[in-house]
XYZ file of C-alpha atoms in Angstrom:
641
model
C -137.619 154.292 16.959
C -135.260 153.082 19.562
C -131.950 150.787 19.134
C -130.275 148.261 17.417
C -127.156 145.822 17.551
C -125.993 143.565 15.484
C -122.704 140.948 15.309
C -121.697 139.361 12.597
C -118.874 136.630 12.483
C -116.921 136.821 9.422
C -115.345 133.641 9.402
C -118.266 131.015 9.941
C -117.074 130.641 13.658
C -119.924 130.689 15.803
C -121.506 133.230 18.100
C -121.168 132.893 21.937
C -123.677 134.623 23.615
C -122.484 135.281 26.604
C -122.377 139.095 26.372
C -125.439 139.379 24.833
C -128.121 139.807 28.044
C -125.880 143.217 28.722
C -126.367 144.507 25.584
C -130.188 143.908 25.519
C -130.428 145.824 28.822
C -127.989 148.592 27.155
C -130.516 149.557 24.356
C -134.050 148.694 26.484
C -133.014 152.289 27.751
C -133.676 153.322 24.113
C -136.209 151.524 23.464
C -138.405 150.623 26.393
C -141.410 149.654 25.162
C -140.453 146.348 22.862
C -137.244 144.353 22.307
C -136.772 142.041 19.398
C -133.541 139.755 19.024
C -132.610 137.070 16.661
C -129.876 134.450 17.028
C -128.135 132.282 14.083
C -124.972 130.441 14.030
C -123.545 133.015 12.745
C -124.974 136.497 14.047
C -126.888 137.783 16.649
C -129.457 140.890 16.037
C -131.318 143.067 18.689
C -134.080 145.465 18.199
C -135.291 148.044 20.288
C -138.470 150.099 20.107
C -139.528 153.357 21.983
C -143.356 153.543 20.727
C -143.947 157.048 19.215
C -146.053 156.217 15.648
C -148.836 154.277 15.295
C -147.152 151.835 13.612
C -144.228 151.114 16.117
C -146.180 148.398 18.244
C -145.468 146.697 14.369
C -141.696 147.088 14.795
C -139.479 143.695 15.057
C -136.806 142.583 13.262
C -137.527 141.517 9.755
C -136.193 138.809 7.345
C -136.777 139.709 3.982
C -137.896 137.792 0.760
C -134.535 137.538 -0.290
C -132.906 136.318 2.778
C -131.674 139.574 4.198
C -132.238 140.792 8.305
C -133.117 144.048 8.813
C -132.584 145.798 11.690
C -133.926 149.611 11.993
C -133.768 152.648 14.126
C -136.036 154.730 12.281
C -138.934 156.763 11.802
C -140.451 157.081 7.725
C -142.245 160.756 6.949
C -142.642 159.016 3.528
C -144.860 155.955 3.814
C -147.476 157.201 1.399
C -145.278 158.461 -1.367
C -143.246 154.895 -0.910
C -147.012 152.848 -0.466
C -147.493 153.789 -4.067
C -143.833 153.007 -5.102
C -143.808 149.862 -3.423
C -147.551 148.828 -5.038
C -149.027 148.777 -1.746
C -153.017 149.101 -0.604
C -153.492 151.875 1.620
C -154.937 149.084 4.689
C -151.685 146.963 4.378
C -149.576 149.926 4.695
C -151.238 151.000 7.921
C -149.787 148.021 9.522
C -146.734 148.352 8.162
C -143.547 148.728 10.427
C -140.967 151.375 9.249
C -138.394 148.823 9.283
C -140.897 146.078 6.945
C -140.801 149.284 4.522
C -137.066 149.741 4.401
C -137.011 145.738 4.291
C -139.334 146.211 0.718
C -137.465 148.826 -0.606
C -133.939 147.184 -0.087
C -135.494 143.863 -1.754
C -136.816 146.367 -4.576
C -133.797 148.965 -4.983
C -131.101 147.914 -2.882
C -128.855 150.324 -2.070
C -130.785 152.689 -3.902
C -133.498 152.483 -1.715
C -131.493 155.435 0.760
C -132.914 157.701 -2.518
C -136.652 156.589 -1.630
C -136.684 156.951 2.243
C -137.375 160.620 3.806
C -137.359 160.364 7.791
C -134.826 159.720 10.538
C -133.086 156.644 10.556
C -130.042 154.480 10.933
C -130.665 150.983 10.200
C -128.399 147.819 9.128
C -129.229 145.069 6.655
C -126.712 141.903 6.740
C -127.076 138.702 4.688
C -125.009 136.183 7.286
C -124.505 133.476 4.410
C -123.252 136.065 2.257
C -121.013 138.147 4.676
C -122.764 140.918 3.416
C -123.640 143.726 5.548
C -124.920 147.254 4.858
C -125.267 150.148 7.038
C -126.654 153.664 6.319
C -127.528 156.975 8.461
C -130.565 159.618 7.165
C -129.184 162.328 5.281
C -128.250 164.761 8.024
C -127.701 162.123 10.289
C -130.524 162.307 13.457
C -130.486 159.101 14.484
C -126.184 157.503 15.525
C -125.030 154.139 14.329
C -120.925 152.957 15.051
C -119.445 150.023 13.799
C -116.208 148.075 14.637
C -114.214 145.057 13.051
C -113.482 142.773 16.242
C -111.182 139.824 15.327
C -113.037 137.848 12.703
C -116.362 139.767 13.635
C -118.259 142.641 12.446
C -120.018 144.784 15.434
C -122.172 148.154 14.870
C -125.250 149.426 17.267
C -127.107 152.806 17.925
C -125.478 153.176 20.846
C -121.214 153.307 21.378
C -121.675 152.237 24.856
C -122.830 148.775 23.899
C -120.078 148.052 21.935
C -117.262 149.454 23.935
C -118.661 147.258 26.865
C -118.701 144.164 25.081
C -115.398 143.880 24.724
C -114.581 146.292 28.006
C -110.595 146.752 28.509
C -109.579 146.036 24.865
C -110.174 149.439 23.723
C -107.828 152.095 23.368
C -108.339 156.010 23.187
C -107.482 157.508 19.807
C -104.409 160.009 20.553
C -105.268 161.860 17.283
C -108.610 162.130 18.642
C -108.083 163.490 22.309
C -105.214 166.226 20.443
C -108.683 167.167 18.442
C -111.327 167.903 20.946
C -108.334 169.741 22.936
C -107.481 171.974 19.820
C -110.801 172.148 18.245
C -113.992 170.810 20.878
C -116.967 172.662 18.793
C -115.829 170.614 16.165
C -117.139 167.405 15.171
C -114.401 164.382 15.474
C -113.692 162.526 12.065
C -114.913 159.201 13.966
C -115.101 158.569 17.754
C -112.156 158.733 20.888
C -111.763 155.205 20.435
C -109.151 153.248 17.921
C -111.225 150.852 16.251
C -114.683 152.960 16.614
C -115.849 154.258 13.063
C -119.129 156.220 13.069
C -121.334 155.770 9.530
C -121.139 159.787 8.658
C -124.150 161.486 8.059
C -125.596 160.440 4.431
C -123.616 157.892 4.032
C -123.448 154.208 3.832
C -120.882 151.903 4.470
C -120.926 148.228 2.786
C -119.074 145.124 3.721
C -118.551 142.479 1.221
C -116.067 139.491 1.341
C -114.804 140.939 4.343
C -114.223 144.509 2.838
C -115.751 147.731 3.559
C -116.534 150.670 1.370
C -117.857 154.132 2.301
C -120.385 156.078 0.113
C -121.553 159.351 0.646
C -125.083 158.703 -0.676
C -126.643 162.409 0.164
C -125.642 164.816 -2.619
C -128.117 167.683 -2.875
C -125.381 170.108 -4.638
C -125.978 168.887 -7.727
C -129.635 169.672 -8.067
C -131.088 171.801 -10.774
C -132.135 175.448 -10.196
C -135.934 175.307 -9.696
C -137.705 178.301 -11.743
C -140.876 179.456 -10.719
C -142.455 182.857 -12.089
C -143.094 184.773 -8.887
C -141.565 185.108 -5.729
C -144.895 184.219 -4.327
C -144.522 181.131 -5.597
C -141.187 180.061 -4.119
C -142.658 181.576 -0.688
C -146.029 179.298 -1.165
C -144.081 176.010 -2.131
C -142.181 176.123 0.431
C -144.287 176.736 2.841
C -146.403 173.459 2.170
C -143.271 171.640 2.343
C -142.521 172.985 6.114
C -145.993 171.964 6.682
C -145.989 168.590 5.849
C -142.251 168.626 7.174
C -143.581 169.687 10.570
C -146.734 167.593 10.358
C -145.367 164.321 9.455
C -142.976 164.678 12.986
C -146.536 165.007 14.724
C -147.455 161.615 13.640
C -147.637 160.396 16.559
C -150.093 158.920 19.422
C -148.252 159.852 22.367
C -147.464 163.483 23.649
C -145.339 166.288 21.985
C -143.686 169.114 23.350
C -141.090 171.550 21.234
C -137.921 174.125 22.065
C -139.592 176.952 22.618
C -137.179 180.260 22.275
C -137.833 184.094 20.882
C -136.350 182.924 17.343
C -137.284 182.366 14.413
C -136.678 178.502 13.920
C -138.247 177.223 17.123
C -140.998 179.478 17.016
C -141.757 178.106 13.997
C -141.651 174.858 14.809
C -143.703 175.279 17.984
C -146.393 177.222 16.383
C -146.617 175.417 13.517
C -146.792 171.774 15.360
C -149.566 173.139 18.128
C -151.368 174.811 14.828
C -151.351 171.074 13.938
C -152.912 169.620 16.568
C -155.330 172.571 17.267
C -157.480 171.272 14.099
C -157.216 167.773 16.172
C -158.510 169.204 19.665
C -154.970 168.710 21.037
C -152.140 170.789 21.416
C -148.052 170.139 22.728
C -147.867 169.282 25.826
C -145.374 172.243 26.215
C -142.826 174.363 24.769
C -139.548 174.503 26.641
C -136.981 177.710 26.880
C -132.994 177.354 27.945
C -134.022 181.009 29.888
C -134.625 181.413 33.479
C -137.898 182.283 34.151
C -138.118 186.123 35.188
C -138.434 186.822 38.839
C -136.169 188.668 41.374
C -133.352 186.710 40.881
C -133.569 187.322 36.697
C -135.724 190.456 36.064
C -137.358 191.625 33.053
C -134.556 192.891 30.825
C -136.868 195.762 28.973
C -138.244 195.501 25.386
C -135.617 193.010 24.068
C -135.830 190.496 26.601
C -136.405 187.130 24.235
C -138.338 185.986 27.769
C -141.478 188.146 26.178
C -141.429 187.242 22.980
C -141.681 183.415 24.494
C -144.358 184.472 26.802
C -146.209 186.547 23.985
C -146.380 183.380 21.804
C -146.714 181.021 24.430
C -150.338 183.096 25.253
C -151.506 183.841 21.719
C -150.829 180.178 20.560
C -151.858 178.641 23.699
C -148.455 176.807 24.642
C -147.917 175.800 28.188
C -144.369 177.270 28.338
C -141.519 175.838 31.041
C -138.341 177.703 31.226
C -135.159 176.292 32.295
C -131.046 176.015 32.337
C -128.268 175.163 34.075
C -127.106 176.178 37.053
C -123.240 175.842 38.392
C -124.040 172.308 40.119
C -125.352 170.985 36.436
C -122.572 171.911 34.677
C -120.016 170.405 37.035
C -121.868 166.877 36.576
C -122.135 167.363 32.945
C -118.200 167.334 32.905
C -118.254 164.126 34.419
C -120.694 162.487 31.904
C -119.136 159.664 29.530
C -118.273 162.266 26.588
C -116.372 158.950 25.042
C -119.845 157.006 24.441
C -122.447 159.885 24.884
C -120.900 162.703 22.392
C -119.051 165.293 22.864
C -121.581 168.465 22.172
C -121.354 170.886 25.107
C -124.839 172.467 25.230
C -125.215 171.582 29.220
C -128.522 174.255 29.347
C -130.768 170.718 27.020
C -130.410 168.509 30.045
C -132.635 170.846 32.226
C -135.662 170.833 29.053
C -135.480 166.858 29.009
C -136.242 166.529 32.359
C -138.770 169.063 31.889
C -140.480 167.626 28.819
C -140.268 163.962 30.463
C -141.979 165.209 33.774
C -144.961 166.409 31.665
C -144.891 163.192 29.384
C -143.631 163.687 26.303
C -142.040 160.983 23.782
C -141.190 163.358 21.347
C -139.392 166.512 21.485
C -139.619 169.257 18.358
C -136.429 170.972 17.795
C -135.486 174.031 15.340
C -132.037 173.120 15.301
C -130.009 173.010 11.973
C -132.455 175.779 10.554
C -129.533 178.298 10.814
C -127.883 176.380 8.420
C -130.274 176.477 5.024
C -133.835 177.451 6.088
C -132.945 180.961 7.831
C -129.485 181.390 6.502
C -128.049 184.333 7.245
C -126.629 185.348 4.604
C -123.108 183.872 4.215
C -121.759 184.811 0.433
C -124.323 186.476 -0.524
C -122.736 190.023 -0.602
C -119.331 188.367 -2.911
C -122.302 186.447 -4.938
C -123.676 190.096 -6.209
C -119.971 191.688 -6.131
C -119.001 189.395 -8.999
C -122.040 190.071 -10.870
C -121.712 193.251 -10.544
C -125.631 193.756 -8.914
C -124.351 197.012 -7.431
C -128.348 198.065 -6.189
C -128.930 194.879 -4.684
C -125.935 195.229 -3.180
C -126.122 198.205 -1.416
C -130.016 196.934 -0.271
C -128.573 194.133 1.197
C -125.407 195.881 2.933
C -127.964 198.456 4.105
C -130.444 196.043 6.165
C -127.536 194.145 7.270
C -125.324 197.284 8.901
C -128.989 199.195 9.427
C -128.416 201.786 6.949
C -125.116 202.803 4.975
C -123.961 205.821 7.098
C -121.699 203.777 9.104
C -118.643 203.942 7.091
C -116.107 201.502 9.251
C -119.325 198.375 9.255
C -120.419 198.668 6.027
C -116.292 198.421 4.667
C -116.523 195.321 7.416
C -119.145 193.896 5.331
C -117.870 194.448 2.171
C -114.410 193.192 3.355
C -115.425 189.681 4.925
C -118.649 188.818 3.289
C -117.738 190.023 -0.427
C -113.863 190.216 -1.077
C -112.463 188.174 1.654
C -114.355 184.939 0.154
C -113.611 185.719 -3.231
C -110.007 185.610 -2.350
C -107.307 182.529 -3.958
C -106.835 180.310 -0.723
C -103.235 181.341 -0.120
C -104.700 184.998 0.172
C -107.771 183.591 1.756
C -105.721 181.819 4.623
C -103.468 184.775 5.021
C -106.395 187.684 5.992
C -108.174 184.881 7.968
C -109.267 186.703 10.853
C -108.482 184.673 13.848
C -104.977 184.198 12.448
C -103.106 185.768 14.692
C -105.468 185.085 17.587
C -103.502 182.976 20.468
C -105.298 179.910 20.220
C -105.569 177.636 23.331
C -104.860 173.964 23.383
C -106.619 173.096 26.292
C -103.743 172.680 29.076
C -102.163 170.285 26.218
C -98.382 170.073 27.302
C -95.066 171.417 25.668
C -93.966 167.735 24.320
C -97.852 166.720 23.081
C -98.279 169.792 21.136
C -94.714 169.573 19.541
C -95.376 165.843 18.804
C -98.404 167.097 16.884
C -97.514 170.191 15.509
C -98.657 169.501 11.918
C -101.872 167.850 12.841
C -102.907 171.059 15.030
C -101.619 172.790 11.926
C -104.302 171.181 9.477
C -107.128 171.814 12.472
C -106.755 175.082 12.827
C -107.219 176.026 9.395
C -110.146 178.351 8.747
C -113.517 176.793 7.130
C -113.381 178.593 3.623
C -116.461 180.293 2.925
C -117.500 181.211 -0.856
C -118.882 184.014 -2.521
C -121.919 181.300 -2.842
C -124.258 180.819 -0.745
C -125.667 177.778 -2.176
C -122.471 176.148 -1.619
C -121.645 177.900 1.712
C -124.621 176.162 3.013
C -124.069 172.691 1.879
C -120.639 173.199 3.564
C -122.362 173.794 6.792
C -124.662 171.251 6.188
C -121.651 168.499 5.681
C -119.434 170.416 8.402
C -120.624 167.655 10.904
C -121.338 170.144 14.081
C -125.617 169.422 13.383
C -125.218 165.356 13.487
C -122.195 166.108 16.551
C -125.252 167.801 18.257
C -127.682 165.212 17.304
C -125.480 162.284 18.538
C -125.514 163.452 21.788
C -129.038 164.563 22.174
C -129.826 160.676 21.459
C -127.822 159.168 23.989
C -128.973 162.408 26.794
C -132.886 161.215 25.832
C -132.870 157.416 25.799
C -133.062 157.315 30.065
C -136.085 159.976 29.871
C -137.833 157.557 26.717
C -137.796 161.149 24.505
C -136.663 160.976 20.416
C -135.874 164.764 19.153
C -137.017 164.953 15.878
C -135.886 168.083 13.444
C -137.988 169.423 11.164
C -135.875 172.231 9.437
C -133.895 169.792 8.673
C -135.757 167.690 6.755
C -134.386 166.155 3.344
C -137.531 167.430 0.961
C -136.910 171.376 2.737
C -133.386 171.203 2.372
C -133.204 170.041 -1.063
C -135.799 172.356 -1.698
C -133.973 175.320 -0.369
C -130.303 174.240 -2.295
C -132.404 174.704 -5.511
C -133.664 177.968 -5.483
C -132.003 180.906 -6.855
C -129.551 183.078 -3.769
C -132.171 186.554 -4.842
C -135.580 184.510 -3.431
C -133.419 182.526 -0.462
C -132.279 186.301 1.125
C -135.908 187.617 -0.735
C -136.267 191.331 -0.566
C -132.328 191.572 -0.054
C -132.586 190.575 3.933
C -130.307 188.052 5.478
C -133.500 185.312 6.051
C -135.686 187.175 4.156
C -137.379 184.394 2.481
C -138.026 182.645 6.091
C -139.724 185.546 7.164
C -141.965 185.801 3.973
C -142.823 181.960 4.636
C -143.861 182.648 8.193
C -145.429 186.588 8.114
C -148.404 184.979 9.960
C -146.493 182.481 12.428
C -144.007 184.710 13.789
C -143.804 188.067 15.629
C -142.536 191.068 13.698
C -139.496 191.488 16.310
C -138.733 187.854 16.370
C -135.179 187.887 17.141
C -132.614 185.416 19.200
C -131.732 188.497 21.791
C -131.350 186.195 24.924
C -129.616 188.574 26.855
C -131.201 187.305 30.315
C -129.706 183.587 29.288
C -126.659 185.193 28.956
C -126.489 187.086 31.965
C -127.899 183.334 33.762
C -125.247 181.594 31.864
C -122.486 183.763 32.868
C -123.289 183.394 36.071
C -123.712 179.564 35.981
C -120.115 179.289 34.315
C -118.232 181.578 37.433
C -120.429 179.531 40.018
C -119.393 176.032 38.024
C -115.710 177.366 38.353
C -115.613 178.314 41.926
C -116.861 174.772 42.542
C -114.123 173.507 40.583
C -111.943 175.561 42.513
C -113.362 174.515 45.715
C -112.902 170.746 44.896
C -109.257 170.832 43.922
C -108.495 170.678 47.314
C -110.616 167.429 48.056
C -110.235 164.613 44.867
C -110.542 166.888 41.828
C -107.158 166.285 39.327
C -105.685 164.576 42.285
C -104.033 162.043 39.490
C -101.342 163.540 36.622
C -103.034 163.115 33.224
C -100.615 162.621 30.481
C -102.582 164.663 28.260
C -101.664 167.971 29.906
C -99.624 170.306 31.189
C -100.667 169.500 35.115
C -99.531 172.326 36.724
C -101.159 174.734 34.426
C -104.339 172.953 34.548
C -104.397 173.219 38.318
C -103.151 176.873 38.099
C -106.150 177.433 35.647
C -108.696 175.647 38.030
C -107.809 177.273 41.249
C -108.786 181.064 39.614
C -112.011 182.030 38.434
C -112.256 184.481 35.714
C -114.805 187.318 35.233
C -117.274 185.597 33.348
C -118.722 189.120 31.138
C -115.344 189.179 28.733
C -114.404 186.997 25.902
C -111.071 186.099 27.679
C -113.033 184.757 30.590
C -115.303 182.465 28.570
C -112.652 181.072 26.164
C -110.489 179.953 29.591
C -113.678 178.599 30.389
C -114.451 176.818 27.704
C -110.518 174.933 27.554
C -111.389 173.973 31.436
C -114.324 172.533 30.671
C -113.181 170.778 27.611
C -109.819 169.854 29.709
C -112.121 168.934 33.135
C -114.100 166.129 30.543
C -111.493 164.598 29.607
C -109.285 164.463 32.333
C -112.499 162.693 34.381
C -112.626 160.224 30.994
C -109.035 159.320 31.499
C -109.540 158.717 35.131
C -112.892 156.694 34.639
C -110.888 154.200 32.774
C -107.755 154.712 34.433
C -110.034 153.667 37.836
C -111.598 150.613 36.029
C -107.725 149.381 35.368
C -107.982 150.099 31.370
C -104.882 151.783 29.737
C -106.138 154.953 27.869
C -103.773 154.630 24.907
C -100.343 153.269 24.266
C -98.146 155.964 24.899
C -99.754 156.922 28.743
C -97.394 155.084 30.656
C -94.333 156.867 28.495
C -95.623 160.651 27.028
C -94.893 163.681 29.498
C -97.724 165.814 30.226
C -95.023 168.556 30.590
């Protein structure tokens, strides 16, 4: 895996490339160990390569039979299954690059071929005497790829930085996009903060012919049949040899492998699972690394249901070197001032600690649980208005039982019955109505008076609640296309390249979750317990009390946040929002800045999180405002007040 660029003119004119040497350096940071370019009249290509599989020394750009380049940031779990499909001999295929594969299987399927690959990819395939271009992200969307129109040319690359650099000064930040991350930051955008900068959504592929694009969402797992087996065993057994081979084929690699390493369920699975892997092959991961402090004076032992022992527990019995970490006030002051506009704007500050970790003891590939919240060990979402409407009245009260721990509190098991049962069974007008953060006062961020008027009916349409269902199957694949896992994943890519690490995420692989979206609700919350069936699947790989308590992270965190304020406070008296930024009200962000709020109450880290969301994008505005580039058309003219 690594990078890739490409430029395509669309009207014949030819290529300069002046701006290409840039570029090149831009994505060595991705890939390190290889670069590949090709140059026609018409189009220039560039290939990256960070070695992780066997096969990546293979990787180059690749011209197929039929005259088409392919260029590909990817990683294939599949290349046995698509050998046979492809007719070819087991010794060919082991010198076989990843991107030669998806070359064969375009020439073979064409745009079908996204139906044949399983792995982590983004790649682009262009015809230049054609005009023909197509582009296409994995189903859940690891692995980034943008795109622009540029004049009479056609840009797209793994990284946003490259492009926004070649043509430095001539971009413009998206106002819809800036009102966005102020009203709604955990949220995914529907593109990127610049005008012109599209992002290829997860399972999707977007085609260019004659000078026209379309957009095709090319993932659709809710449409699968309900798989019937005869026992619950059975369900619990079958899927368990897919998580196997899921986690497996990420550990096909020749270089070193270290995993998130926390006291729930998904990591530890992961973690266990992948050094259970390598234990048959005399190896194990070179670590597993925890967003906890490790205890000592400063952080004590918290007691029984400190998640620090359940990490250290597993870390001994499985024989994991284990490295704790986080952030302390100092790192989350510089992650404010990172380049949200090219990096991604995910806020999870406590991952930049574990890279540097997992790069100081080697590793090129780091395992990662996240997304398995989502499908794998759902909790749960629908489930109780699922077997309201059918009137499964014992299951019911099972399932309501584990989930309030037992049914003699009156006032949580109504709660449950309310939100998870009736309240998504509800018409949508009735649904928005008894939405509970309704009549919550929502922040905007410092946004001022005349912005937020301006945009009153776009902040509308953001702050409407995500409906849930009384389904879970359907609940889930609206997490799953909700964006917030490929948001996540975006960033982690870009905060990697410099330390030459690729995150790979097995609970989110395409054969699990497909899997998973076909079984019936009953077996995927088996013996009526929110992740029931995750917990039947993994009896022997994690502890009876695994649980995500991490009450010592969030007594570190809390702490971080109040020191990362009082250095913000500090600093407004040296350069810190020294300049008026259009996009706010000024003198309340100041106001906000200048007092530190308890850090242990919900008020206190809700102002917190509008600073920080505010603090990153005031230092984006003045990062371009410094390099003489207007931010967007209406700066010199819209009021901040």
């Amino acid at each position: 895996m690594g990078a890739i660029y490409g430029h395509l003119s669309l009207n014949d004119e030819l290529v300069q490339d002046a701006n290409f040497a840039p570029i090149a350096q831009d994505l060595s940071i991705w890939g390190p160990d290889a670069l590949d370019s090709l140059e026609l009249p018409s189009g220039r290509f560039i290939q990256t390569t960070l070695w992780i599989s066997p096969q990546s020394q293979y990787e180059r750009i690749v011209l197929t039979a039929s005259g088409y380049v392919v260029c590909a940031d990817a990683i294939l779990d599949n290349r046995p299954e698509l050998a046979i499909e492809l007719d070819l001999r087991p010794e060919r295929l082991s010198q076989l690059s990843d991107t030669q594969l998806i070359g064969m299987a375009w020439d073979k399927w064409h745009a079908d071929c996204l139906q044949h690959l399983i792995g982590d990819f983004s790649f682009a395939i262009a015809h230049p005497a054609k005009k023909h271009v197509f582009l296409a992200r994995d189903h859940i969307g690891s692995r980034p790829l943008y795109w622009a129109r540029h004049g009479n040319s056609l840009i797209w690359s793994t990284s946003a930085k490259s492009l926004i650099d070649q043509y430095e000064g001539s971009w413009q930040i998206d106002e819809k996009a800036i009102v966005a991350f102020q009203v709604a930051y955990n949220d995914p955008l529907t593109d990127t903060f610049f005008d012109g900068l599209r992002r290829v959504k997860p399972g999707s592929q977007v085609e260019f012919i004659d000078g026209k694009s379309t957009q095709h969402q090319w993932w659709n797992p809710g449409k699968a049949p309900i798989i019937s087996l005869a026992s619950p065993d059975l369900y619990v057994q079958k899927c368990r040899a897919i998580l196997e081979r899921a986690v497996s084929d990420r550990c096909n690699s020749n270089q070193p492998i270290g995993a998130h390493l926390s006291g729930g369920i998904d990591s530890t699975a992961v973690a266990v699972l992948a050094n259970r892997h390598f234990r048959k092959k005399s190896k194990k991961l070179c670590g597993g690394y925890a967003w906890s402090p490790p205890i000592s004076t400063q952080h004590p032992d918290l007691g029984q249901s400190d998640e620090r022992r359940r990490i250290l527990a597993t870390a001994e019995k499985e024989d994991i070197a284990v490295r704790f970490g986080g952030s302390e006030g100092e790192n989350l002051f510089a992650f404010f001032q990172r380049p949200l506009e090219t990096e991604g704007n995910a806020d999870l500050a406590d991952e930049l600690p574990i890279l540097i970790n997992a790069a100081d003891d080697g590793a090129r590939v780091l395992l990662s649980g996240w997304g398995g919240d989502e499908a794998f060990s759902a909790h749960g979402y629908g489930y109780v208005g699922y077997l309201l409407l059918r009137l499964r009245f014992k299951r019911l009260a099972e399932f309501i039982r584990q989930r309030t721990r037992g049914l003699k509190n009156v006032r949580l098991v109504v709660s449950e019955l309310w939100w998870n049962g009736i309240h998504p069974s509800l018409p949508n007008i009735l649904y928005v109505l008894f939405d509970p953060f309704r009549d919550k006062d929502y922040g905007l961020c410092f946004m001022g008076k005349v912005r937020a008027e301006q945009n009153r009916k776009f902040i509308a349409r953001l702050r409407r609640p995500l409906r849930l269902f009384p389904d879970p199957k359907k609940n889930i694949l609206k997490f799953l296309k909700h964006g917030h896992l490929s948001m996540r994943m975006e960033t982690w890519a870009a905060w990697s390249a410099p330390y030459k690490l690729q995150y790979r995420y097995p609970l989110t692989d395409r054969r699990l979750l497909e899997f998973l979206l076909s079984i019936p609700p009953e077996i995927l919350f088996l013996n009526e317990r929110s992740r029931g069936f995750s917990r039947a699947i993994l009896q022997d790989v994690i502890p009876a009390d695994v649980s995500k308590q991490d009450a010592a992270n969030e007594l570190y965190r809390r702490e971080a946040r109040f020191s990362c304020w009082k250095i913000v406070s500090e600093r407004l008296q040296k350069e810190l929002l020294e300049e008026d930024c259009p996009w706010f009200d000024m003198e309340k962000l100041r106001m906000a800045a200048s007092n530190p709020l308890d850090q242990s109450t919900s008020y206190g880290v809700a102002r917190f999180g509008e600073l920080m969301t505010a603090l990153r994008l005031w230092f984006m505005w003045k990062r371009r405002r410094k390099a003489g580039i207007q931010n967007t058309n209406s700066d010199e003219t819209l009021s901040g007040l």
